[in-house]
Coordinates of C-alpha atoms in Angstrom, one line a residue:
X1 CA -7.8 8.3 12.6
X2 CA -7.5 8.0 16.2
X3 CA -5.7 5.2 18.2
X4 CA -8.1 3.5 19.5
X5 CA -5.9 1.9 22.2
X6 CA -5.1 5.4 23.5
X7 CA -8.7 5.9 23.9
X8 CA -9.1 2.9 26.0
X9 CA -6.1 3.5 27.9
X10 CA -6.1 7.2 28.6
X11 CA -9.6 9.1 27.6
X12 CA -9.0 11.8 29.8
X13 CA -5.8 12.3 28.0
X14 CA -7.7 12.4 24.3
X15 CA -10.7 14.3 25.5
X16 CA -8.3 17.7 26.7
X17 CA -6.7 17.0 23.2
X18 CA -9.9 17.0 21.3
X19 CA -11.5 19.7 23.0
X20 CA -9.0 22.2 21.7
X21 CA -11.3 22.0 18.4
X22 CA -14.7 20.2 19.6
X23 CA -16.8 21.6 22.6
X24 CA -16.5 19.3 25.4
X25 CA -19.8 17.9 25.7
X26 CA -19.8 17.0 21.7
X27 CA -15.8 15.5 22.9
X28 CA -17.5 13.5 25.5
X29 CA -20.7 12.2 23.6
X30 CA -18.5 11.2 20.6
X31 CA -16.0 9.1 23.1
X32 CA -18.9 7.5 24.6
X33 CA -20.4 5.8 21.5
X34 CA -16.7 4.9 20.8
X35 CA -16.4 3.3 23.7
X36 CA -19.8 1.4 23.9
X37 CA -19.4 0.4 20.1
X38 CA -15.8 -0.6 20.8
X39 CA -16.9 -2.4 23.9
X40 CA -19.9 -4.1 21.6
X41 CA -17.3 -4.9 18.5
X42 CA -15.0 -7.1 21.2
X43 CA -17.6 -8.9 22.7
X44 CA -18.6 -10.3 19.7
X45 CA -16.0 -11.1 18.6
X46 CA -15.3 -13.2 21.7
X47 CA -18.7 -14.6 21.2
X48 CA -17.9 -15.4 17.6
X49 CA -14.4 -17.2 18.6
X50 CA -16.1 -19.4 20.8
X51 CA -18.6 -20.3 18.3
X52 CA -16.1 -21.1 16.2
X53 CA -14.4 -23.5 18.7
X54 CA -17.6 -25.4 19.7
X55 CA -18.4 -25.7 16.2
X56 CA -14.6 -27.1 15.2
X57 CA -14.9 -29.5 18.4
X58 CA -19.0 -30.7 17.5
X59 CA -17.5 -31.0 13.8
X60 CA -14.6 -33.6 15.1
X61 CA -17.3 -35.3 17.3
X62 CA -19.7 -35.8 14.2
X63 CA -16.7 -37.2 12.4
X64 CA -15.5 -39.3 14.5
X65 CA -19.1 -41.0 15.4
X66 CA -19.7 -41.5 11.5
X67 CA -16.2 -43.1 10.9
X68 CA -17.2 -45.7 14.1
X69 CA -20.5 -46.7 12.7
X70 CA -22.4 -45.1 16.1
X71 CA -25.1 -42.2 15.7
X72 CA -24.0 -39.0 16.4
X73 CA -24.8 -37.0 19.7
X74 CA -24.2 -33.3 17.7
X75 CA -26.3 -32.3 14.8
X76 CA -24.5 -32.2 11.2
X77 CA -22.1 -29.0 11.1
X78 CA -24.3 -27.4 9.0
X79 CA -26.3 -26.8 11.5
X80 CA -24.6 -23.8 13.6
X81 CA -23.6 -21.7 10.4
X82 CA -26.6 -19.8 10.6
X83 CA -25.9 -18.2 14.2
X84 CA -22.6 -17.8 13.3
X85 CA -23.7 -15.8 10.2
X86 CA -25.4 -13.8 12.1
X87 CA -23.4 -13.1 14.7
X88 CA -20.4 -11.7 11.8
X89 CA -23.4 -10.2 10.1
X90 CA -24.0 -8.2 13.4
X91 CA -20.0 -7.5 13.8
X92 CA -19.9 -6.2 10.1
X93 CA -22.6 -3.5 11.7
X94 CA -20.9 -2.4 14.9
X95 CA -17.3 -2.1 12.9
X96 CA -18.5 0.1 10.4
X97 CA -20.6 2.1 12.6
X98 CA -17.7 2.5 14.8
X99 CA -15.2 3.3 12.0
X100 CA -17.2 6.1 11.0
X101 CA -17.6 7.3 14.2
X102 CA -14.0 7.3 14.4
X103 CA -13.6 8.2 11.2
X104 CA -15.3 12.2 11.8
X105 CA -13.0 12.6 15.5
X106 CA -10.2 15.2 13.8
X107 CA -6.4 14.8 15.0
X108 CA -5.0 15.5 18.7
X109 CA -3.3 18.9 18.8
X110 CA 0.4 19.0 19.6
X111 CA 0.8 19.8 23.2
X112 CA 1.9 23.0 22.2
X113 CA -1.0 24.3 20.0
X114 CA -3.4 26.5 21.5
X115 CA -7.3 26.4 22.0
X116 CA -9.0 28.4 19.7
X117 CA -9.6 30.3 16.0
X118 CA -7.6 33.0 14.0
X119 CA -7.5 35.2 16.6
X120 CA -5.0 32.9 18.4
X121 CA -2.9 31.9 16.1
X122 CA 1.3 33.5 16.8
X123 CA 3.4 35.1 14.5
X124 CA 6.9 33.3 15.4
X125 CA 8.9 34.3 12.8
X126 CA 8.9 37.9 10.3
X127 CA 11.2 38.5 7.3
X128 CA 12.2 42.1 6.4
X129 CA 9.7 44.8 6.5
X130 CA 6.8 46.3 4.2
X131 CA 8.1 47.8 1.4
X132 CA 7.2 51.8 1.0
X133 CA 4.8 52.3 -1.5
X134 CA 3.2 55.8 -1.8
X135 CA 0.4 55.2 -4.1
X136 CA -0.4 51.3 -3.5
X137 CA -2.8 49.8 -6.5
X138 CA -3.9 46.1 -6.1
X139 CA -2.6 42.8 -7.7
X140 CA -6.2 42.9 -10.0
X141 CA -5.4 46.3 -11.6
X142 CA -1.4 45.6 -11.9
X143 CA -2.2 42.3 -13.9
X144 CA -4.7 43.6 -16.0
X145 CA -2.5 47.1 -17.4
X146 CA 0.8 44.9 -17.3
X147 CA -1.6 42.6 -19.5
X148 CA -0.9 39.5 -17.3
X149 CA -4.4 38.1 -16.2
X150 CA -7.6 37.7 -18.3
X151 CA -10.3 37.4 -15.9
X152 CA -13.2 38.3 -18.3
X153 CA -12.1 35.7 -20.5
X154 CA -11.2 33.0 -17.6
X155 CA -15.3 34.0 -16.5
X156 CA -16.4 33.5 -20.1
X157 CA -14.4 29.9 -20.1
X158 CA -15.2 28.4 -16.4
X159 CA -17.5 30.9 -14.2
X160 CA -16.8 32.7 -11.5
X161 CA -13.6 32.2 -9.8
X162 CA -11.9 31.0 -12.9
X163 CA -9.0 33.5 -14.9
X164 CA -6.5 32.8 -17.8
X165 CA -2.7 33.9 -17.6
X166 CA -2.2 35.5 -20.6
X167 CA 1.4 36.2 -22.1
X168 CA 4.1 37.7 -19.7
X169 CA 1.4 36.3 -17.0
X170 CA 1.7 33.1 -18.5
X171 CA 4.9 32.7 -19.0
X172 CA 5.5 34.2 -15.1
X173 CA 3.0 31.6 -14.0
X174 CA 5.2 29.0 -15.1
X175 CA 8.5 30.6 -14.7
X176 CA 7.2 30.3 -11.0
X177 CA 6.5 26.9 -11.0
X178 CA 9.3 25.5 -12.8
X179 CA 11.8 27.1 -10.5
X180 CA 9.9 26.0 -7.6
X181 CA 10.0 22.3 -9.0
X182 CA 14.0 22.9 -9.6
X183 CA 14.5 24.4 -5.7
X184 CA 12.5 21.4 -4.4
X185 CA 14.7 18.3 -6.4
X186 CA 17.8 20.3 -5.2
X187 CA 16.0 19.7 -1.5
X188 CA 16.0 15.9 -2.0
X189 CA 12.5 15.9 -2.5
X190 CA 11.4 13.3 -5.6
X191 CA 9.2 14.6 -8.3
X192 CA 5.7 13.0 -8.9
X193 CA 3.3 13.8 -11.8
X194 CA 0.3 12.3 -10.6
X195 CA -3.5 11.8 -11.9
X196 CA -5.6 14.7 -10.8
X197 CA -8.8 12.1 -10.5
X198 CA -8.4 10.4 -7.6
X199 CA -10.2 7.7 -6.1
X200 CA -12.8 8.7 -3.0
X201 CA -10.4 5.8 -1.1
X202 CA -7.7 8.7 -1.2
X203 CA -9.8 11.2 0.2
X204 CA -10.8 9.2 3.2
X205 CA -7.4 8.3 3.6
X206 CA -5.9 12.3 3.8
X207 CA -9.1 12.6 6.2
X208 CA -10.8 15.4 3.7
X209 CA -13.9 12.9 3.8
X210 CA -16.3 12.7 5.0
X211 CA -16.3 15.9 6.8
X212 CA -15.4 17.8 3.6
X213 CA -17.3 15.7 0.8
X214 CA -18.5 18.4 -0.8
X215 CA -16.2 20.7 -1.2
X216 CA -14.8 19.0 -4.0
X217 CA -15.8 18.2 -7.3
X218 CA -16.7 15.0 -8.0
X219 CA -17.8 12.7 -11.2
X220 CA -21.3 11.4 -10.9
X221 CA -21.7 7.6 -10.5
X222 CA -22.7 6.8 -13.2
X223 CA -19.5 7.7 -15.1
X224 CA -17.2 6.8 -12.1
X225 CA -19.1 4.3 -10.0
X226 CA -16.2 3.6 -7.7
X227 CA -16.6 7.1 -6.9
X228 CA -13.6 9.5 -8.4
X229 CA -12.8 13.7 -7.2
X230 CA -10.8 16.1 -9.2
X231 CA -8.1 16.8 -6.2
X232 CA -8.0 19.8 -3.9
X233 CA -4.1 19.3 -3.2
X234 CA -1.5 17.4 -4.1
X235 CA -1.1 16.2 -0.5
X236 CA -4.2 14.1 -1.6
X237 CA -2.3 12.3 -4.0
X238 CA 1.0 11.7 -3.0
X239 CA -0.5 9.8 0.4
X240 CA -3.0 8.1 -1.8
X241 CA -0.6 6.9 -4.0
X242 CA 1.7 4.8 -0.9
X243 CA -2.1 3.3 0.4
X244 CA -1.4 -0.3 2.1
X245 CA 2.3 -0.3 2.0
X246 CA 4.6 -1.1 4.1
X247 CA 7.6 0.9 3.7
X248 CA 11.4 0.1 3.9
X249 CA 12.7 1.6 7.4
X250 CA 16.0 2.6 6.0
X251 CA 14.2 4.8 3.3
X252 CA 12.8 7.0 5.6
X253 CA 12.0 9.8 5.9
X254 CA 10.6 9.6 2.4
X255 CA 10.5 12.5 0.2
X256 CA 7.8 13.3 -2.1
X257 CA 6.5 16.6 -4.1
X258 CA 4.2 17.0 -6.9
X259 CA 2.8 19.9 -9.4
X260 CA -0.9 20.1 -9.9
X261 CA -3.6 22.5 -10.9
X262 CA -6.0 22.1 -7.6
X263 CA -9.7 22.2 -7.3
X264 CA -12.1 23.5 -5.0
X265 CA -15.9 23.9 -4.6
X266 CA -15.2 26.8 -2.1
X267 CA -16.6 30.1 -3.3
X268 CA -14.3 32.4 -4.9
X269 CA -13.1 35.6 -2.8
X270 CA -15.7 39.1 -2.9
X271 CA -14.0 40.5 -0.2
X272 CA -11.0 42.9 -1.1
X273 CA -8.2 40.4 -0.1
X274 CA -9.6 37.9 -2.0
X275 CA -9.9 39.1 -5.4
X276 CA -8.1 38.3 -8.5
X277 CA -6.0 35.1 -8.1
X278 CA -6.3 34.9 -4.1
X279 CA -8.9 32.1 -4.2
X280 CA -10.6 30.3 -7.0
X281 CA -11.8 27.2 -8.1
X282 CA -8.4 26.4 -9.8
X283 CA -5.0 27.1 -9.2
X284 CA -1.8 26.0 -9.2
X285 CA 0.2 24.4 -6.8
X286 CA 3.4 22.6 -5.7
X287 CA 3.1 20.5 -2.6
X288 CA 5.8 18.8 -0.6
X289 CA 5.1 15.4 1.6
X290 CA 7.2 13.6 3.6
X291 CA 6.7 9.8 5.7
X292 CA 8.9 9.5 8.5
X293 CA 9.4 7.7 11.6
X294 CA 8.0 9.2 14.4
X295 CA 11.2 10.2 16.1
X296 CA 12.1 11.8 12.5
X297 CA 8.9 14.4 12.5
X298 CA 10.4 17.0 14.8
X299 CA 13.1 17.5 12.5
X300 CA 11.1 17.0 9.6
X301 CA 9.0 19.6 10.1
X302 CA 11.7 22.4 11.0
X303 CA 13.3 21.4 7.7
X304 CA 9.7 21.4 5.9
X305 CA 9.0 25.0 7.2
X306 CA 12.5 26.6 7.0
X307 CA 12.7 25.2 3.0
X308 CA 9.5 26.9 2.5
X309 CA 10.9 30.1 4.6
X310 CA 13.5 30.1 2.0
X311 CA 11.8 29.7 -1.1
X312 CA 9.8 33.0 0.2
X313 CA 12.7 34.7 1.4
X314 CA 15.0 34.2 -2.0
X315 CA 11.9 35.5 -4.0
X316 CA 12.6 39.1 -1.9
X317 CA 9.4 38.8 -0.1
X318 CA 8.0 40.1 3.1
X319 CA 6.4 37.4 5.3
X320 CA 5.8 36.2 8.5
X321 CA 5.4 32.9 9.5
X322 CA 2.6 31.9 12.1
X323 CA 1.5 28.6 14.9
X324 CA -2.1 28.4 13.7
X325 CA -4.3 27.5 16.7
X326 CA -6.1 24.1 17.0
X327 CA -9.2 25.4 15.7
X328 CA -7.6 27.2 12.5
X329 CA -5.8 24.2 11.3
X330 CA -6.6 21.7 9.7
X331 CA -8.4 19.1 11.8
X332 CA -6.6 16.0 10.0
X333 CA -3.2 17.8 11.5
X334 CA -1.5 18.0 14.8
X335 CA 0.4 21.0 14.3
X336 CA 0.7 23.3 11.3
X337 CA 2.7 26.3 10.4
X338 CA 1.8 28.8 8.0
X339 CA 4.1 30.9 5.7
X340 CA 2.0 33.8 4.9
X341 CA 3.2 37.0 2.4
X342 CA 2.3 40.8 3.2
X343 CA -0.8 41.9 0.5
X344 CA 0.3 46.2 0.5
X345 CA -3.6 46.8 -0.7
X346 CA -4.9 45.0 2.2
X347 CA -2.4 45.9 4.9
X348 CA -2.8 42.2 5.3
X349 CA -0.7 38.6 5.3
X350 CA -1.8 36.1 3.3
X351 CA -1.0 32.4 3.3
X352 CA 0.9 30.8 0.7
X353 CA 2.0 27.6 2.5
X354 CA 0.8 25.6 5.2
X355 CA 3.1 23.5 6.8
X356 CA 2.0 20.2 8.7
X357 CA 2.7 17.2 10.5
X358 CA -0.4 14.6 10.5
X359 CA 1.3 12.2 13.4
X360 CA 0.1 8.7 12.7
X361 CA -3.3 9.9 11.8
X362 CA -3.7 9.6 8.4
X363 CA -1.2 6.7 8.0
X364 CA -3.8 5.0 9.8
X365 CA -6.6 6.2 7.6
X366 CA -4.3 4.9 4.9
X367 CA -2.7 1.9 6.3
X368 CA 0.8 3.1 5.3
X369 CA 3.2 1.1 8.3
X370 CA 7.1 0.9 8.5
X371 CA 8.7 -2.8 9.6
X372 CA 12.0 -2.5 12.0
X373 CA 14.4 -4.4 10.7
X374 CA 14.1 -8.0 11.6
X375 CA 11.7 -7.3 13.2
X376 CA 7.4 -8.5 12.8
X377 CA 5.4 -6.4 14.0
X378 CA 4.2 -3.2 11.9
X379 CA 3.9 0.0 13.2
X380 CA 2.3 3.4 11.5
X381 CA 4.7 6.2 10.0
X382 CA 4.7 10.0 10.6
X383 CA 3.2 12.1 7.5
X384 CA 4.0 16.0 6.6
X385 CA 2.7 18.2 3.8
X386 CA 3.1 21.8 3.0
X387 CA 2.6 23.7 -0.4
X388 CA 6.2 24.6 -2.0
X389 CA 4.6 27.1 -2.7
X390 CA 0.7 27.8 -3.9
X391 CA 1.7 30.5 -7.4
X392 CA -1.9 32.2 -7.0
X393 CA -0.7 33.9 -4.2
X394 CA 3.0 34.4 -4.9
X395 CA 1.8 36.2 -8.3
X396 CA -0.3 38.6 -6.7
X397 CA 2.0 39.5 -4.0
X398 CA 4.8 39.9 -6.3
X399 CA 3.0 42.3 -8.4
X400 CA 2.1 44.3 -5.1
X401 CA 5.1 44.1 -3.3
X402 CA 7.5 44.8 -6.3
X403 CA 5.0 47.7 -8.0
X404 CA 6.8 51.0 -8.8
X405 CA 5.4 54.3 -9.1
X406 CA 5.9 54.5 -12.9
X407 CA 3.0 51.5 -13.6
X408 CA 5.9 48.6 -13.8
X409 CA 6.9 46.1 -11.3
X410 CA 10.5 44.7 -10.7
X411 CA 10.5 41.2 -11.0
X412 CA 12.4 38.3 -8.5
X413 CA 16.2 38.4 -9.6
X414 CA 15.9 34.7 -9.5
X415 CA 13.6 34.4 -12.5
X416 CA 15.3 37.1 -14.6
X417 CA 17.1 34.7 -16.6
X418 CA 13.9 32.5 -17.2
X419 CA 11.8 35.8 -18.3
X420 CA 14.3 37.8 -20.1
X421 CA 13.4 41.1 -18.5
X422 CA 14.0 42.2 -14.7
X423 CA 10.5 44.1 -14.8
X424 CA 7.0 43.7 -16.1
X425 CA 6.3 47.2 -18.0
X426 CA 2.2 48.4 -18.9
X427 CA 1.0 46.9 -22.1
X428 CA 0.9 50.2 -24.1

């Protein structure tokens, strides 16, 4: 969340930050109840240190008049506890109001991310050009006469938005994924397998809750009474998992990436460039995270975007990489990127990675700090995600990008060798 010494020292500063995403007036109201409840939270706790010092004090002054045989001036100690009870009782109140208060503000936007939605986001970047295609069919009628994609079958198993990969698909699917998982080690990136329940702890801490409870699926109470999610991203997991550390200094920046199967409430595409494998309640995904001192996270997320650029780029596809406005991105982030592939039966671009840096934000959710050497004090790291890459949208664009007007489609050079064919030919 946010610093709350940053609000005290500079509001101004945080409310032109904040109302990049938030109308003003909303900006303003929030920052007021901060500030009140902050204000509220340190008075008692003023009140409640002297309390504790006149009751230390009558406490002496009780002892000492027993051990001299005299009567005591000052009641038994016993007999302030109750205030003071109160008073922490009260403090308890104010703190966790004003951590959930805090707790729904989203991040500040870089300085250099625009005001705004979609329609404001930038291309920055564009690699090659749209490939010709005379007679364009979509990714959804590729897979099913190249025999790649059950959806019928992946309906019949899980409802709508579910499908099944079925043979060459299958083995595509994971061709994909295991040579992303190979480019990514090769990057210096560590790999993690980690559990795809989580804790809700770890979705506080990426900042997905509370403002996006329920767009995840989670176990009922009864079953999971500490409260438990099936995760929506890695990125979930791989912050979750460093939770209330204190990392080594000379480690950083520290690189993590994971493979999971991802799960989301959202509702599966109906428009055009949606269908098929586009969005869903489960896909596939590699996601690549890194915690770095601040001064590292400039650099950090040049690399970050530029190794995703290149996985993209060595699979032969057209893309375009965009500076998604404040509005677009995700509000836990200060600034994100998004790699995004050309969809020929849509004349449209289509993420397949989102590339972020968090600031201190969710280290602060998640009480991950870094120690200078020698040094005492703590102080909160730098976090970065992006998807390395998401395969539900690589797939489809491979199969429209690489179609050819005999019913096949050419398939990467770079996964030849792990298919045993360089094209995908109709199932006859």
């Amino acid at each position: 969340m946010l610093d709350m010494e940053l609000i005290r020292k500079d509001r101004e500063a945080v409310a032109t930050a904040l109302a990049k995403r938030l109308d003003p007036a909303e900006v303003n109201r929030v920052l007021d109840e901060v500030q009140r409840l902050d204000q509220e939270r340190r008075a008692l706790i003023t009140e409640i240190d002297a309390e504790r010092q006149r009751r230390k004090a009558e406490a002496r002054a009780y002892a000492a008049a027993k051990r001299a045989g005299a009567e005591p001036e000052v009641s038994a100690p016993e007999a302030g506890r109750k205030q003071l009870a109160e008073l922490e009782s009260e403090l308890d109140g104010v703190q966790s109001r004003l951590r959930t208060t805090m707790s729904e503000l989203p991040n500040l936007p870089a300085d250099d991310v625009v005001p705004g939605g979609k329609e404001a986001n930038r291309v920055v970047r564009t690699f090659g050009a749209p490939p010709a295609i005379e007679k364009v069919r979509d990714h959804v009628e590729l897979s099913r006469t190249l025999g790649l994609v059950d959806h019928e079958r992946g309906v019949k198993l899980g409802g709508s938005g579910f499908w099944m990969y079925t043979g060459l698909g299958a083995r595509l699917e994971w061709a994909l994924l295991n040579w992303l998982i190979e480019r990514n080690i090769e990057a210096g990136y560590e790999f993690l397998l980690p559990p795809h329940l989580l804790l809700d702890t770890a979705g506080f801490a990426a900042g997905q809750f509370p403002k996006f409870y329920d767009d995840v699926y989670h176990l009922d109470r009864e079953s999971a009474p500490r409260g438990q999610f099936l995760l929506p991203t890695a990125e979930t997991a791989i912050l979750g998992a460093y939770q209330d550390e204190i990392l080594d200094t000379t480690a950083l920046p520290l690189k993590r990436f994971a493979y999971t199967p991802c799960y989301r409430r959202e509702a599966a595409g109906s428009h055009s460039d949606e269908r098929g494998t586009v969005r869903g309640h489960q896909f596939n995904k590699v996601e690549i995270f890194q915690f770095t001192l601040p001064e590292q996270a400039d650099a950090a997320l040049e690399s970050m975007v530029g190794h995703v650029e290149g996985l993209v780029q060595k699979l032969g596809l057209h893309h375009q990489t965009s500076l998604l406005a404040a509005g677009d991105a995700s509000a836990a982030m200060k600034k994100t990127l998004d790699v995004e592939v050309w969809m020929p039966s849509t004349g449209k671009y289509k993420e397949v990675s989102s590339v972020s840096w968090g600031g201190d934000y969710q280290a602060r959710r998640a009480a991950i700090r870094y120690r200078e050497p020698g040094g005492k004090q703590t102080r909160f790291v730098h976090t970065l995600n992006g998807s390395a890459l998401a395969t539900s949208r690589l797939f489809p664009a491979i199969l429209e990008q690489f179609q050819q007007p005999d019913g096949s489609v050419l398939l990467p050079e770079v996964l030849h060798d792990r298919l045993g064919t360089d094209r995908l030919t109709p199932v006859r």
